[in-house]
Short mmCIF file of C-alpha atoms and ligand atoms in Angstrom, two decimals:
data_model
loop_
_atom_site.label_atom_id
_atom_site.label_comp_id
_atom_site.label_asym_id
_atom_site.label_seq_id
_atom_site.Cartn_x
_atom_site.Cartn_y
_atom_site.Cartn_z
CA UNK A 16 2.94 -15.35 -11.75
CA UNK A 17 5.05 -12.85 -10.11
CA UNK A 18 6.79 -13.48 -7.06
CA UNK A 19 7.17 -10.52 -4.54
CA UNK A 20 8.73 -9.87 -1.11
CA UNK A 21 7.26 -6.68 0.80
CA UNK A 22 9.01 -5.27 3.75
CA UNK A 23 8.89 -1.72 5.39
CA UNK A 24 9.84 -0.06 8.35
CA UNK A 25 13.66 -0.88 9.12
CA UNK A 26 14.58 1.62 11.07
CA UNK A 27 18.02 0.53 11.45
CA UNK A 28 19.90 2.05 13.87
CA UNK A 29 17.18 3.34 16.09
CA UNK A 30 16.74 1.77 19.75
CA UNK A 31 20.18 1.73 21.13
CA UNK A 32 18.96 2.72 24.70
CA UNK A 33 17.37 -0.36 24.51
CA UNK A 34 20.44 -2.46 23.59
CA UNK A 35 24.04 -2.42 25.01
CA UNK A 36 27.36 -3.24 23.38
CA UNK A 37 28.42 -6.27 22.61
CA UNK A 38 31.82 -6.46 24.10
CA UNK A 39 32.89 -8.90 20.83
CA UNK A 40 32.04 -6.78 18.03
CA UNK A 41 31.87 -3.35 19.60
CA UNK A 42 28.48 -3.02 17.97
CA UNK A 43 25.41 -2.07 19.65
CA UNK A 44 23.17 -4.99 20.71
CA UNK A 45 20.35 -3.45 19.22
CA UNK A 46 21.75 -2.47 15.35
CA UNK A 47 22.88 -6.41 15.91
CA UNK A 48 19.17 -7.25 15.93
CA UNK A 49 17.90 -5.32 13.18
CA UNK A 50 20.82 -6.77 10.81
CA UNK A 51 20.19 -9.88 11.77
CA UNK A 52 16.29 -10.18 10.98
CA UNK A 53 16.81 -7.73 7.72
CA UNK A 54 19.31 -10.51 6.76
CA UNK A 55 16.52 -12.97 7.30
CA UNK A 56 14.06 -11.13 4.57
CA UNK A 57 16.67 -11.07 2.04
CA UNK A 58 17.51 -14.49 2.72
CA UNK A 59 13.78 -15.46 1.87
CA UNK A 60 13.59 -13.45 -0.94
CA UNK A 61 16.78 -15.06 -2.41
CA UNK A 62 16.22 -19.09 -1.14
CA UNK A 63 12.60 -18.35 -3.01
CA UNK A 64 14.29 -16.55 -5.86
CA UNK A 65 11.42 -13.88 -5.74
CA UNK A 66 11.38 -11.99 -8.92
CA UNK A 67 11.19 -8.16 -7.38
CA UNK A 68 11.98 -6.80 -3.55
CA UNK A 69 10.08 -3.46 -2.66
CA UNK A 70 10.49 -1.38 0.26
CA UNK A 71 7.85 0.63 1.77
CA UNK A 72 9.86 3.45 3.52
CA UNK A 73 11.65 4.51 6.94
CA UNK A 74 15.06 2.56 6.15
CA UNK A 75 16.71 4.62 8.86
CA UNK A 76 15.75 6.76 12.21
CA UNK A 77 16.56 10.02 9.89
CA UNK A 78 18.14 11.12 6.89
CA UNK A 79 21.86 11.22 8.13
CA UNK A 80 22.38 7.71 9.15
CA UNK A 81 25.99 7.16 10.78
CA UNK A 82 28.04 5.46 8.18
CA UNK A 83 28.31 2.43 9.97
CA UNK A 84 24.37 2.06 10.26
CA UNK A 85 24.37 2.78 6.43
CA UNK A 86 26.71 -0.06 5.43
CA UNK A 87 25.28 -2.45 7.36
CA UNK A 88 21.81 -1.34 5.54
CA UNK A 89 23.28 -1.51 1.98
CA UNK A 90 25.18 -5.10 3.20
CA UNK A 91 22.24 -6.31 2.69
CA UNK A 92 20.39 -5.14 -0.08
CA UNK A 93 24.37 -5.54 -1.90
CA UNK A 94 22.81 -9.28 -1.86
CA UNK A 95 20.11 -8.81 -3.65
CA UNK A 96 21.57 -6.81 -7.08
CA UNK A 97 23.94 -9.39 -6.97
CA UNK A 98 21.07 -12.23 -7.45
CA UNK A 99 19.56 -9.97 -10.06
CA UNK A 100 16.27 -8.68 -8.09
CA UNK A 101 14.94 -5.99 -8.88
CA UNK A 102 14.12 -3.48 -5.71
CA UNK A 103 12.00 -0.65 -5.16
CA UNK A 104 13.24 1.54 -2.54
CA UNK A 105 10.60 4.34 -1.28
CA UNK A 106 11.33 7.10 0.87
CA UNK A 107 9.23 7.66 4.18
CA UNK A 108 9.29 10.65 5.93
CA UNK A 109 12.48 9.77 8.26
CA UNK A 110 14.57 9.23 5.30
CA UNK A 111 14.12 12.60 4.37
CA UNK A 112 16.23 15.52 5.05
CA UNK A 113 14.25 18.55 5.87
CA UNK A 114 17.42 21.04 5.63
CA UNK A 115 18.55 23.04 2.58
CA UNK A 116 17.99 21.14 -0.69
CA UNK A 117 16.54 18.23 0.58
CA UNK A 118 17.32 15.12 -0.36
CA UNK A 119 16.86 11.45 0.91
CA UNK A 120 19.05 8.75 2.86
CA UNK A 121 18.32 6.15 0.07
CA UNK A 122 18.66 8.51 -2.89
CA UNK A 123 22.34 7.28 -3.18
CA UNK A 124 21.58 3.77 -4.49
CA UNK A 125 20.28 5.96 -7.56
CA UNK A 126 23.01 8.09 -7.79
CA UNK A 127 25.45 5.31 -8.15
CA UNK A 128 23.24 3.81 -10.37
CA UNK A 129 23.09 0.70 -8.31
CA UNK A 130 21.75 -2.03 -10.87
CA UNK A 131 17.76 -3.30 -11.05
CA UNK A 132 17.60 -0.85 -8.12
CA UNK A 133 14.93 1.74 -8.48
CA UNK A 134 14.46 4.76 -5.47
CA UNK A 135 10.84 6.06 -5.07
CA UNK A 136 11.33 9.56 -4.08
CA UNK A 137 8.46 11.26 -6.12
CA UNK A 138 4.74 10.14 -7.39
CA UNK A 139 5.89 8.71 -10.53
CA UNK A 140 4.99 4.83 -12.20
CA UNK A 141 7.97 2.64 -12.51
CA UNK A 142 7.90 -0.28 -15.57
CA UNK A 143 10.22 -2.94 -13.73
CA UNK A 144 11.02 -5.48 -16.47
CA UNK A 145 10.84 -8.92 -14.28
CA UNK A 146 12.26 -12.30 -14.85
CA UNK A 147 8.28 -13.46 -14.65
CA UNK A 148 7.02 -10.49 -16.71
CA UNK A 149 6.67 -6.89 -16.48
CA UNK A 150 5.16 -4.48 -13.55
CA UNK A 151 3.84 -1.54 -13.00
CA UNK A 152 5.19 0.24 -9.65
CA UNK A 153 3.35 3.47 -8.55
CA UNK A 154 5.78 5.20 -5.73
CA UNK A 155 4.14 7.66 -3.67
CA UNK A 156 6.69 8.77 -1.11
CA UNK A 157 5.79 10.49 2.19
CA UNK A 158 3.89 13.76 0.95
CA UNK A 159 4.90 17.08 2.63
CA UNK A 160 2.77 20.10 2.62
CA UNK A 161 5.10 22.21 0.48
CA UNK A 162 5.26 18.96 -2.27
CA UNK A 163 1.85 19.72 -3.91
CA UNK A 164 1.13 23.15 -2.36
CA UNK A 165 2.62 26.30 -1.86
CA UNK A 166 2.62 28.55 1.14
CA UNK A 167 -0.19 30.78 -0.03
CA UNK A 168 -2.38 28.53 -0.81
CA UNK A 169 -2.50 27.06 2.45
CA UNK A 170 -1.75 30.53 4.39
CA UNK A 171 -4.93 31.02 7.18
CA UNK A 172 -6.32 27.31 6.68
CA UNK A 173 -6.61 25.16 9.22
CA UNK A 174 -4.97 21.90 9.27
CA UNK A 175 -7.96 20.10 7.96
CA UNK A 176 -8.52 22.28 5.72
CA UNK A 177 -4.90 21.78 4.63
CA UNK A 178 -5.59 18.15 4.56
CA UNK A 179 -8.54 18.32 2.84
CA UNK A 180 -6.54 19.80 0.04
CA UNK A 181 -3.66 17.92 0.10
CA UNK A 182 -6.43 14.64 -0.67
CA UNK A 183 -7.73 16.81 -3.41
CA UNK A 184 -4.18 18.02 -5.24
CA UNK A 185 -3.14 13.99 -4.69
CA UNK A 186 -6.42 12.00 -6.05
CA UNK A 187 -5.26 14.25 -9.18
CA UNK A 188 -1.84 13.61 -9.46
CA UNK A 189 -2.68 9.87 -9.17
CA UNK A 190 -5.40 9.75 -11.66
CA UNK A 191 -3.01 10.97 -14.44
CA UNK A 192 -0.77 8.02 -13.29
CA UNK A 193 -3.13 5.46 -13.61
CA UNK A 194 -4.59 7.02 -16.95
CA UNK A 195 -0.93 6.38 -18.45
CA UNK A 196 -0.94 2.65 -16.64
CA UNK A 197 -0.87 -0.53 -19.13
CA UNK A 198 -4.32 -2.53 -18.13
CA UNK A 199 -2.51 -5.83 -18.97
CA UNK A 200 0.52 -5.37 -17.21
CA UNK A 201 0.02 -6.14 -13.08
CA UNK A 202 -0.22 -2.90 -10.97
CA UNK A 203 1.31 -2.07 -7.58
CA UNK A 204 0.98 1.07 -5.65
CA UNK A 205 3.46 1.49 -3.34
CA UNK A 206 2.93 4.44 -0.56
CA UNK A 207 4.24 5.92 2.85
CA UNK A 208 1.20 7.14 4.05
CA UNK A 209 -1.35 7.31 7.27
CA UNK A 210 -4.59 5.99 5.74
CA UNK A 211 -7.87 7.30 7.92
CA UNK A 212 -8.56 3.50 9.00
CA UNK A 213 -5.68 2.43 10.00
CA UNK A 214 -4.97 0.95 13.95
CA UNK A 215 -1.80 2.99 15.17
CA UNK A 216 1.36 2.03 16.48
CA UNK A 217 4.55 3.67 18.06
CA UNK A 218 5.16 6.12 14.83
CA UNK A 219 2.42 8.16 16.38
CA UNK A 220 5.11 8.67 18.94
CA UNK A 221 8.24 8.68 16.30
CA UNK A 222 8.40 12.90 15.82
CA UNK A 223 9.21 13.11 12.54
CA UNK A 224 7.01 14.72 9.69
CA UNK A 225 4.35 14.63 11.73
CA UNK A 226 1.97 14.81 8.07
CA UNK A 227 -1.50 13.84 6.70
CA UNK A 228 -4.30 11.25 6.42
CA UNK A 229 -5.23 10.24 3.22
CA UNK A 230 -8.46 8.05 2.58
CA UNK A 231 -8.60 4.87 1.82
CA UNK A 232 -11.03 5.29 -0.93
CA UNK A 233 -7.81 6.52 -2.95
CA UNK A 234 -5.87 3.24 -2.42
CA UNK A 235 -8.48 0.96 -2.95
CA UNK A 236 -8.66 1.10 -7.08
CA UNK A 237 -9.40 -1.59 -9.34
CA UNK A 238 -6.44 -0.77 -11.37
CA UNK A 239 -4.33 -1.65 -8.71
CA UNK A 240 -3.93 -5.42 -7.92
CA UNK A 241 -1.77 -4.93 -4.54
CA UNK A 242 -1.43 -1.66 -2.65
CA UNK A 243 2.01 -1.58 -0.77
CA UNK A 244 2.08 0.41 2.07
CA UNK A 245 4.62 1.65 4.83
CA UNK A 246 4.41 3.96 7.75
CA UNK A 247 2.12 1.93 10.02
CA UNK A 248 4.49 -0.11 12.46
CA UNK A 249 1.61 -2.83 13.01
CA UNK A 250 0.80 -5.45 10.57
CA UNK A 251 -2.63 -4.71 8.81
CA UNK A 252 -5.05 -5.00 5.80
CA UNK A 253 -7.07 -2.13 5.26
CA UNK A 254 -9.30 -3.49 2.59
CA UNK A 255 -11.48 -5.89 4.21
CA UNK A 256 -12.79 -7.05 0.94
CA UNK A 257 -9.33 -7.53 -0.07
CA UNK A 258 -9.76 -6.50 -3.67
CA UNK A 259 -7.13 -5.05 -3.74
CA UNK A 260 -5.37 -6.21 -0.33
CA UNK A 261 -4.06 -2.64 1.04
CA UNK A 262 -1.23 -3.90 3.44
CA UNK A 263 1.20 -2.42 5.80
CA UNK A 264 3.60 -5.61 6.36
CA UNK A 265 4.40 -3.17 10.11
CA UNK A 266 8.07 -2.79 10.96
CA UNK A 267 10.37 -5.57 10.61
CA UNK A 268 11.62 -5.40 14.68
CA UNK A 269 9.81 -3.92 17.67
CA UNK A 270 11.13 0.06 17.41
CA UNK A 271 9.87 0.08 21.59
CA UNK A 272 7.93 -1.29 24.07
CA UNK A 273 4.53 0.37 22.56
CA UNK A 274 5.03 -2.23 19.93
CA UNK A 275 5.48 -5.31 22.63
CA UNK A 276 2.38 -7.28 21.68
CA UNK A 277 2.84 -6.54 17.82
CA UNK A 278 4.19 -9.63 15.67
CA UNK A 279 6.42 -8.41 13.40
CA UNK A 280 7.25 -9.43 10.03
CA UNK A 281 6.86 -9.66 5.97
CA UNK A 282 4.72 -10.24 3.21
CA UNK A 283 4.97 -12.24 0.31
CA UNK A 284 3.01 -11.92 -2.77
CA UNK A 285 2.24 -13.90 -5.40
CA UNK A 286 0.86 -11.64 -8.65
CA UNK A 287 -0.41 -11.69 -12.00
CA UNK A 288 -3.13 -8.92 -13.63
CA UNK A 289 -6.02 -9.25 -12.06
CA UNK A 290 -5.34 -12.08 -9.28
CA UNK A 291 -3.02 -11.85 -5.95
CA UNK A 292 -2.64 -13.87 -3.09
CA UNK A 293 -0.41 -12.51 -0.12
CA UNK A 294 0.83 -14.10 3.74
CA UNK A 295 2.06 -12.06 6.19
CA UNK A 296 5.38 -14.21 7.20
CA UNK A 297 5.71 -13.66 11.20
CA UNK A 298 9.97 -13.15 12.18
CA UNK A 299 11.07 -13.99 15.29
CA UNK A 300 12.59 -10.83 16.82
CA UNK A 301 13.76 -9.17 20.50
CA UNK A 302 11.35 -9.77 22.93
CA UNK A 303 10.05 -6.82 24.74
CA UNK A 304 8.64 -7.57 28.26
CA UNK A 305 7.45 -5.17 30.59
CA UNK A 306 7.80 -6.33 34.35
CA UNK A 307 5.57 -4.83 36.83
CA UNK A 308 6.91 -4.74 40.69
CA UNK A 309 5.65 -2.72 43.73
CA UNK A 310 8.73 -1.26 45.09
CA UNK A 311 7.24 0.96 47.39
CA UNK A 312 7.26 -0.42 50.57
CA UNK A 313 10.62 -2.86 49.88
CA UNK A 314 13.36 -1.41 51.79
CA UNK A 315 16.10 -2.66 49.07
CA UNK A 316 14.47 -1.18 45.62
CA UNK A 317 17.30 -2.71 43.58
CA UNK A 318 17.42 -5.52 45.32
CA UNK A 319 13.58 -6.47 44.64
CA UNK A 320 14.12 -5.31 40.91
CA UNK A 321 16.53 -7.64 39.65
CA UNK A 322 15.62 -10.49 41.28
CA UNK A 323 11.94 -9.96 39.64
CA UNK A 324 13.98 -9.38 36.32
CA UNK A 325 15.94 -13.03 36.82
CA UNK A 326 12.71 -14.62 37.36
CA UNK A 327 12.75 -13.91 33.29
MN1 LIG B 429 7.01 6.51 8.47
#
């Protein structure tokens, strides 16, 4: 049995107009928050010596994180090469950099060569040699237009017709991935994607790669035994029948208020070929409230808003 933590959707360092700064540490209340329940994943997946860590994509609001926000990221995934875990880090569309040669945010934990750390910037399977056993790791970052298509191709289409190709170009890729795939060894795909069923959340709002639907029909193989996914800030399985669970653990804190009903949290798995139990682990996080007050007839406005905000 292999033991595996599932997180996505950090987006540390995002917020701050939500957050002010804490006049002790100089830090904004808000980066404060999403350190602190980060910091509360990896301290599961260490007290329950989990045997692999993977990451479903959006580490950061965009590609050029301040290098404060990015130290504070890698403090904590420091913790887990140093107990020996394995981690896949994949690349959503805000960690990468649309400019010039591209790039990602996280692709410097492979240049460094970071140990038992692996970056999933391209559709390629990963053997991750486990203290439990090997696994196979599928990464499909977030796909682009221009990463399986060129401009003619797609020049006078319309966007679901662009789309429609994209699914096409992609169920092909994939199928020579799992052709090459070891049927003994357990199987993970682990995507950024939008899948047609899924129930949105604030990254509808979040303007970044704005990108494609892919079908679930793709992600739910029998070759795969857990499908991994990030993009989706709300927790969700899309595969009622569960075989294999396709799960978006959501975003780790609420991002904004859209997401002020959503429990947030992580997933823990529990794999071997062929059998795979999961549970969503709730985290308790900032509390958003929304106050409503008619201020239209008081004559002090202020006055009548922050007393209704004490009453909280
Ligand atoms: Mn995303």
């Amino acid at each position: 049995m292999i033991k595996i933590l599932h997180l996505s959707d950090i987006h540390m360092g995002s917020g701050f107009s939500h957050g002010r700064i804490n006049p002790t540490t100089g830090l904004n209340t808000r980066l404060e928050d999403f350190v602190n329940t980060l910091s509360i994943c990896i301290d599961r997946a260490l007290t329950d010596a989990v045997d692999m860590v993977i990451f479903g994509g959006d580490a950061f609001p965009d590609a050029t994180p301040p290098p404060y926000v990015q130290q504070a990221f890698a403090s904590q995934f420091r913790r887990l090469m140093d107990a020996n875990i394995p981690t896949v880090l994949l690349v959503g569309n805000h960690d990468q950099h649309s400019q010039g040669q591209g790039g990602a945010s996280l692709n410097i934990y492979r240049t460094l060569g970071v140990p038992g750390f692996v970056v999933g910037d391209t559709l390629t399977t990963h053997c991750i040699e486990t203290r439990n056993g090997k696994v196979q790791v599928i990464t499909l970052p977030w796909l682009t237009r221009s990463t399986l298509m060129t401009r003619q191709e797609t020049e006078g289409s319309s966007l679901a017709q662009v789309n429609q190709l994209l699914t096409e170009r992609l169920r092909v890729v994939l199928e020579g991935e799992i052709r090459h795939l070891d049927p003994d060894v357990p199987t993970i795909l682990l995507a950024h994607l939008m899948s047609d069923n899924a129930t949105l959340g604030a990254e509808r709002f979040l303007a970044v790669g704005k990108g494609f639907t892919l079908p679930l029909s793709l992600l739910t193989r029998p070759c795969f035994d857990y499908v991994a996914l990030g993009h989706v800030h709300r927790h969700q399985n899309l595969n009622k029948s569960n075989n294999p669970p396709v799960i978006y653990p959501g975003s780790i804190e609420r991002v904004d208020f859209s997401e002020e009903k959503e429990d947030k949290g992580y997933v823990m798995i529990e794999l071997e070929r062929g059998k795979v139990e999961w549970e969503f682990c709730p985290l308790t996080v900032r509390t958003f409230r929304t106050i409503e007050v008619d201020v239209s007839k008081a004559d002090d406005p202020q006055g009548v808003l922050m007393k209704a905000i004490a009453k909280y």
